[in-house]
C-alpha atoms as a printed R data frame, in Angstrom:
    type eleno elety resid chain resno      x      y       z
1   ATOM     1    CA   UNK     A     1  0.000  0.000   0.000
2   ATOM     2    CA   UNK     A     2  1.281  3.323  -0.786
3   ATOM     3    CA   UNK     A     3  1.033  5.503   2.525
4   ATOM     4    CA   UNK     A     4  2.379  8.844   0.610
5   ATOM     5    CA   UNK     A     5  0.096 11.230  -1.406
6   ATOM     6    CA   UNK     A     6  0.864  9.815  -4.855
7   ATOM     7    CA   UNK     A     7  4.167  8.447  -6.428
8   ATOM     8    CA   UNK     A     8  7.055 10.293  -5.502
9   ATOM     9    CA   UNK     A     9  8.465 12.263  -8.294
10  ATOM    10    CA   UNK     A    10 12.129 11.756  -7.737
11  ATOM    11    CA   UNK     A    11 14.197  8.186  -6.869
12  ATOM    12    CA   UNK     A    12 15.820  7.795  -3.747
13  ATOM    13    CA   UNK     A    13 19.475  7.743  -3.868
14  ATOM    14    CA   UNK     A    14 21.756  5.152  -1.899
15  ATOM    15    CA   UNK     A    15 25.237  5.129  -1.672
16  ATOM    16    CA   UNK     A    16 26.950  1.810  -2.205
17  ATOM    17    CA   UNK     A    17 30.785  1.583  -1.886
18  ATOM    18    CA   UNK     A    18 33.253 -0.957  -0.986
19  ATOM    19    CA   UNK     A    19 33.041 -2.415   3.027
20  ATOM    20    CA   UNK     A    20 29.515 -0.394   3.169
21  ATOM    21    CA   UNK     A    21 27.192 -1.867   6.205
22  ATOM    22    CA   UNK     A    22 24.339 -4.071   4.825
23  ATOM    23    CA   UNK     A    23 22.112 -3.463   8.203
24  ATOM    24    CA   UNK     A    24 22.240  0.259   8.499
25  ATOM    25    CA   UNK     A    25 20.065  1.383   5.485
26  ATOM    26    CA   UNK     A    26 17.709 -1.744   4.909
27  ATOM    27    CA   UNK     A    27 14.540 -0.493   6.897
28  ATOM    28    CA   UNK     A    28 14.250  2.989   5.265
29  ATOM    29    CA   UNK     A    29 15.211  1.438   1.921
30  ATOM    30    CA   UNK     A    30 12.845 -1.334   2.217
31  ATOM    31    CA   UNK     A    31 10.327  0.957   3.717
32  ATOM    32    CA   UNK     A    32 10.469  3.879   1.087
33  ATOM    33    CA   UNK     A    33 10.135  1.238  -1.298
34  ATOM    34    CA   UNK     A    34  7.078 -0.441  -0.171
35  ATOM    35    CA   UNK     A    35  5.277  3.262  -0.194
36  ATOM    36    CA   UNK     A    36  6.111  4.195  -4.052
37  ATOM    37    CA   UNK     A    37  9.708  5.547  -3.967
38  ATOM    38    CA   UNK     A    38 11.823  4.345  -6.332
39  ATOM    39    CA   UNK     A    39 15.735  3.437  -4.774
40  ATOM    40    CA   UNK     A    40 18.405  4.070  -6.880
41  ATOM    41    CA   UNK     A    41 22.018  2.861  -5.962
42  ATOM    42    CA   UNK     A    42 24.979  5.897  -7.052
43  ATOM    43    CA   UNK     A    43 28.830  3.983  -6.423
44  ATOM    44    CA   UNK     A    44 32.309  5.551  -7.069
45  ATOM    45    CA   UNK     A    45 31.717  4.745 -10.360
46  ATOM    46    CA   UNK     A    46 29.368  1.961 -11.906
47  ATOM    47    CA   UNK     A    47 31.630 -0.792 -11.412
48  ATOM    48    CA   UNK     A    48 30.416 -3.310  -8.432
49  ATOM    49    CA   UNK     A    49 31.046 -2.877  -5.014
50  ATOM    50    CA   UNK     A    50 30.926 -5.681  -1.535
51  ATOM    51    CA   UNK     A    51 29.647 -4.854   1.523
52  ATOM    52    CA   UNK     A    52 30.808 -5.385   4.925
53  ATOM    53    CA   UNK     A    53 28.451 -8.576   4.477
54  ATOM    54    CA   UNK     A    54 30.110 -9.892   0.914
55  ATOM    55    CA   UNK     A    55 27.377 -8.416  -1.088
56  ATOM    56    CA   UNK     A    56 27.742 -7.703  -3.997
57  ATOM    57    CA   UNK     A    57 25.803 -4.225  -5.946
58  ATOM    58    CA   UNK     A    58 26.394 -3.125  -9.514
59  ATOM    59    CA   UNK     A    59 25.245  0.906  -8.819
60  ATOM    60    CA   UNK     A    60 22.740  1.949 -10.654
61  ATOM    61    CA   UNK     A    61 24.665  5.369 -11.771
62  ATOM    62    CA   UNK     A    62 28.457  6.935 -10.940
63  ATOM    63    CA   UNK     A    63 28.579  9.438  -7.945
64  ATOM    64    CA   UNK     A    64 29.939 12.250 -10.936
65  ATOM    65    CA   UNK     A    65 26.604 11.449 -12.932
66  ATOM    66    CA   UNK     A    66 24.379 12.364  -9.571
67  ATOM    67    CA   UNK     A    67 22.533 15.751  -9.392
68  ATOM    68    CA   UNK     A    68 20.528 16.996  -6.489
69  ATOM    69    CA   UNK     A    69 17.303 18.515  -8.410
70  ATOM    70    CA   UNK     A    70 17.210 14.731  -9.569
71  ATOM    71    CA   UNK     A    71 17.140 13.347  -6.421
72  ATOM    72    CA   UNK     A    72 14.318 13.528  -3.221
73  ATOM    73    CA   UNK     A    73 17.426 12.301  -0.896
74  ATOM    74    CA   UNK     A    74 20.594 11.119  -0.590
75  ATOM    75    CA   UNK     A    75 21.389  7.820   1.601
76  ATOM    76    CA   UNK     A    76 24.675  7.756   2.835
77  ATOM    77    CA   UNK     A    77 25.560  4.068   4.857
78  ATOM    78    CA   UNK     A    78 28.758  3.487   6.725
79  ATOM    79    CA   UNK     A    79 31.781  1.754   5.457
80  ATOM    80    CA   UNK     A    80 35.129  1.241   7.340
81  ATOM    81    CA   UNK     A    81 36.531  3.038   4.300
82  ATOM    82    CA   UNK     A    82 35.142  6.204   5.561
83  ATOM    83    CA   UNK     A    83 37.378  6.202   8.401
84  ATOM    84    CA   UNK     A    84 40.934  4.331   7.106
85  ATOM    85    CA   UNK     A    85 40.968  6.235   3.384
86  ATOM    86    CA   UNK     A    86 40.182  9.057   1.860
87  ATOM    87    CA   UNK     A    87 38.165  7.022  -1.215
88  ATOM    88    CA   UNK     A    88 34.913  8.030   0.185
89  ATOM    89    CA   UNK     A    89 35.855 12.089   0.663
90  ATOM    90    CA   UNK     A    90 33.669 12.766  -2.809
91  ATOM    91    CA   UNK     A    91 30.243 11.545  -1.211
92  ATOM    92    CA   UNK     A    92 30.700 13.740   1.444
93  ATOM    93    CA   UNK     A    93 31.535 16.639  -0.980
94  ATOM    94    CA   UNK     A    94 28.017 16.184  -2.899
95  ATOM    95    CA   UNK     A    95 26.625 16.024   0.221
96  ATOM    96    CA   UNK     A    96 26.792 19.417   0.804
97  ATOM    97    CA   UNK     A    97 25.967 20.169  -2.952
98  ATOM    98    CA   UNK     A    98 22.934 18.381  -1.790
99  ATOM    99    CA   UNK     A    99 22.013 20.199   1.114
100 ATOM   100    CA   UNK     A   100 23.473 23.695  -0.554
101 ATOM   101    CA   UNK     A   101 20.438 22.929  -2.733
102 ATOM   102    CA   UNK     A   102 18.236 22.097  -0.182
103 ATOM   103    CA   UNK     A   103 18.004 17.997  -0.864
104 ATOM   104    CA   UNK     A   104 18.073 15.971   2.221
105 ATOM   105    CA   UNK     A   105 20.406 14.048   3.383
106 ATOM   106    CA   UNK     A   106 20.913 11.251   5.609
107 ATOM   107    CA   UNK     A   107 24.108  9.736   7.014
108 ATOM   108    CA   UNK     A   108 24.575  6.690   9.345
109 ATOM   109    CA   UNK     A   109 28.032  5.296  11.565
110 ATOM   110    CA   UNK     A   110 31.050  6.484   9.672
111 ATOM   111    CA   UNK     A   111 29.364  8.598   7.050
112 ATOM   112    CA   UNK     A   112 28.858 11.192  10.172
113 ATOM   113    CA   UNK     A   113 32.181 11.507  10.763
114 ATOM   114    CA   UNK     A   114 33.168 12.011   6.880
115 ATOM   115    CA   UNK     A   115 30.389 15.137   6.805
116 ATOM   116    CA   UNK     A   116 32.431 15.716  10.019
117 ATOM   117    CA   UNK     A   117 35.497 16.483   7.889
118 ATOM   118    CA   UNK     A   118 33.499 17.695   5.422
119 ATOM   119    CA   UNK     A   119 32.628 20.742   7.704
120 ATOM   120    CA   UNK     A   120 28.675 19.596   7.309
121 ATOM   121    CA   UNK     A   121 28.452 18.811  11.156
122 ATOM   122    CA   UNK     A   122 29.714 22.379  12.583
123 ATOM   123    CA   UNK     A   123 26.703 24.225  12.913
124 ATOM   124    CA   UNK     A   124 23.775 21.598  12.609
125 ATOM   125    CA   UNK     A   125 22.597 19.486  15.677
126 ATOM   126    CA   UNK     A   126 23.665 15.741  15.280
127 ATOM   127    CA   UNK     A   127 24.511 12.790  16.451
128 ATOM   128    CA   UNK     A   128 27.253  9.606  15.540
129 ATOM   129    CA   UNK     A   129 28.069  6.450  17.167
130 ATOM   130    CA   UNK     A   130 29.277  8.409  20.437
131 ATOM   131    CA   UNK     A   131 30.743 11.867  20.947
132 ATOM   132    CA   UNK     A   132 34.515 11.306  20.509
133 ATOM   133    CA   UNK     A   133 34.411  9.758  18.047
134 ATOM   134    CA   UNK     A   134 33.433 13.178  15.847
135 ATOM   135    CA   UNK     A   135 35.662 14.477  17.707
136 ATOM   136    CA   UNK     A   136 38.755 12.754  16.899
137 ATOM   137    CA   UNK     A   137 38.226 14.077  13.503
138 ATOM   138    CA   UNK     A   138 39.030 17.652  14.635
139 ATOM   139    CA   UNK     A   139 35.656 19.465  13.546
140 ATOM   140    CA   UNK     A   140 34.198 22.502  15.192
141 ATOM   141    CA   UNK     A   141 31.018 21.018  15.694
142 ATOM   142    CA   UNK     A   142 31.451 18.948  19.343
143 ATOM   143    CA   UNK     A   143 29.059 22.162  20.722
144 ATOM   144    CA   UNK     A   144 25.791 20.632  18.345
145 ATOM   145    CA   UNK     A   145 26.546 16.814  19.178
146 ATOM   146    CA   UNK     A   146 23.505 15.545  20.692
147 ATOM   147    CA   UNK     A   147 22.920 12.339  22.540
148 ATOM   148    CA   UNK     A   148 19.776 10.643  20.517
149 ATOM   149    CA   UNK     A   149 18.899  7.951  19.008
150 ATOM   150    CA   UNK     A   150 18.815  9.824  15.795
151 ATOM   151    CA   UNK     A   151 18.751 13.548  14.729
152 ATOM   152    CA   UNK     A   152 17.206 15.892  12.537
153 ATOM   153    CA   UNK     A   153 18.159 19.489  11.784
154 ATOM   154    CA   UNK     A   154 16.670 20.761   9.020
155 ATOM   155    CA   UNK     A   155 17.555 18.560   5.492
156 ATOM   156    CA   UNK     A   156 19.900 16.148   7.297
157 ATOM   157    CA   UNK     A   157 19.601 13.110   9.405
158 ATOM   158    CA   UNK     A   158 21.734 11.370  11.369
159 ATOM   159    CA   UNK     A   159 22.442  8.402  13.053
160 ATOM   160    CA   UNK     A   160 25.047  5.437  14.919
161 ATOM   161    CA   UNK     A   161 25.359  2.193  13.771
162 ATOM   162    CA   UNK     A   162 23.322  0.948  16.419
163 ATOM   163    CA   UNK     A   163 19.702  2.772  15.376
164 ATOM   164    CA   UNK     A   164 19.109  1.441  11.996
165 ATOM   165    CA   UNK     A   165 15.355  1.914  12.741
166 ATOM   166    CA   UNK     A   166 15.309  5.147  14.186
167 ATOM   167    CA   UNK     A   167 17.341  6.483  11.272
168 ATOM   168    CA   UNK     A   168 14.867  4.732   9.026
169 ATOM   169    CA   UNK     A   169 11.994  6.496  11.537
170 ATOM   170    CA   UNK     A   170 13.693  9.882  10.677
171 ATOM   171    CA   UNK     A   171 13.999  9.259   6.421
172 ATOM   172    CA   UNK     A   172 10.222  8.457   6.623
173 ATOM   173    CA   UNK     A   173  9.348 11.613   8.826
174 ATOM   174    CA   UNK     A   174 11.452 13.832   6.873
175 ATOM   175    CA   UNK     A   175 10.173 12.299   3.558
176 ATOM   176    CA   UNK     A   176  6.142 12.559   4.553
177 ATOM   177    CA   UNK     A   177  6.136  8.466   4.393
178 ATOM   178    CA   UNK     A   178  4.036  8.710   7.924
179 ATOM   179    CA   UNK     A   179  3.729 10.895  10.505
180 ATOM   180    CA   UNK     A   180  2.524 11.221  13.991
181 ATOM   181    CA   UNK     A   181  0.440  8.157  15.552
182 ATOM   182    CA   UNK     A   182  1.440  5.870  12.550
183 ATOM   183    CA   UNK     A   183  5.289  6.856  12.530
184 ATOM   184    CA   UNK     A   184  5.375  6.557  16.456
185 ATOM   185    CA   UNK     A   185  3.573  2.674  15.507
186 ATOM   186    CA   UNK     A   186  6.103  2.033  13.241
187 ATOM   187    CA   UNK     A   187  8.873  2.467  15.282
188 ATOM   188    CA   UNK     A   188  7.077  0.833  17.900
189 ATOM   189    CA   UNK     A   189  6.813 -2.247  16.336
190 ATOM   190    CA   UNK     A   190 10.318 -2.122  14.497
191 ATOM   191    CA   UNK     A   191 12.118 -1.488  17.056
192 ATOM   192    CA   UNK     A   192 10.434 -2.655  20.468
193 ATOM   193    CA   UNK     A   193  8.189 -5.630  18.690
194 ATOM   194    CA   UNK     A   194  5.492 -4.027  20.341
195 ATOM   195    CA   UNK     A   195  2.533 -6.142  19.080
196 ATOM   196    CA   UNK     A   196  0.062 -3.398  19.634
197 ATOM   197    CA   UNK     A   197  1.190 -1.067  17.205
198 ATOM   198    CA   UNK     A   198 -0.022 -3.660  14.405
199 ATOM   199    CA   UNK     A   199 -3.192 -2.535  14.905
200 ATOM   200    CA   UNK     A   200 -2.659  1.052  14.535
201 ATOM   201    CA   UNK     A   201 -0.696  0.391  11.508
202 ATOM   202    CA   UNK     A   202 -3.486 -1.922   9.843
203 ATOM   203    CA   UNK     A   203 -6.182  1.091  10.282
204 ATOM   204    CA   UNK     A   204 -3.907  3.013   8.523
205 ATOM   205    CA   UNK     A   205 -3.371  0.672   5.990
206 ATOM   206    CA   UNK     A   206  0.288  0.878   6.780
207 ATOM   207    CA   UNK     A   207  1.051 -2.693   6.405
């Protein structure tokens, strides 16, 4: 069932890349999906990539073919890559083209800490897998870090590697996907298997 007024006009975009993690991404992808919006993988270039989990993704398009006023927002997974090479610097870099333009963005585990060096994290609220370890990549922004689950401000999200599914609970807010009562069920039933929030979800016709 789609739960969004009408087909999204724009695909989703999801960053693939060598060492990426398979579980950080898979309930807003798999969610957005099941409510209309198409997911589109962008890579280095077009030539595959493995995840941590020995996956293995041909992208869909090359990171220099991606444009923001194509895109509704761009999905950004950790990798250990982001943290032992510089490979991954260019996805943080049309990152902020994104957000420049006003297309969200959402970053999970060590994508936070490449907008970190990217400057993206020095005057927006945020969060990572714990404070320090932003911090050891010498940004400005320790003063915005806040303890959460996951966090908002303005067009970007973010998360640790720990809260796939209140990253996911953040994409769909931020996207329209659901909202209020049905969001809060969603969660609920990702993330605590709270049986009750099935039925909330049925009425909605979120299932």
């Amino acid at each position: 069932m789609n739960a969004t007024t009408g087909r999204p006009g724009k695909p989703v975009h999801l960053a693939v890349y060598d060492t990426l993690a398979d579980w950080e991404t898979g309930h807003a992808t798999a969610q957005l999906a099941r409510t209309g919006h198409e997911i589109r993988t962008v890579g280095p270039t077009t030539a595959p990539v493995r995840s941590t989990g020995g996956l293995r993704i041909r992208p869909d398009l090359a990171l220099d073919d991606l444009r923001p006023e194509d895109s509704a927002l761009l999905i950004l997974p950790g990798a250990d890559l982001w943290d032992t090479t510089d490979d991954l610097a260019p996805f943080a870099r049309t990152a902020r083209a994104f957000l420049d333009a006003g297309v969200p963005v959402a970053a999970i585990c060590g994508a936070t800490a490449g907008l970190a060096r990217e400057g993206l994290l020095d005057d927006r609220d945020h969060t990572s897998a714990v404070s320090f370890y932003l911090a050891a990549t010498g940004y400005a922004g320790g003063g915005r870090y806040v303890e959460a689950d996951a966090v908002t401000d303005g067009a970007l999200v973010t998360a640790g590697p720990t809260e796939p599914v209140a990253f996911a609970r953040e994409i769909l807010r931020l996207l329209g996907v659901y909202e209020g009562e049905v969001l809060d069920a969603w969660y609920r039933l990702f993330h605590d298997s709270d049986t009750a929030a099935y039925a909330v979800l049925e009425k909605a016709g979120a299932l």
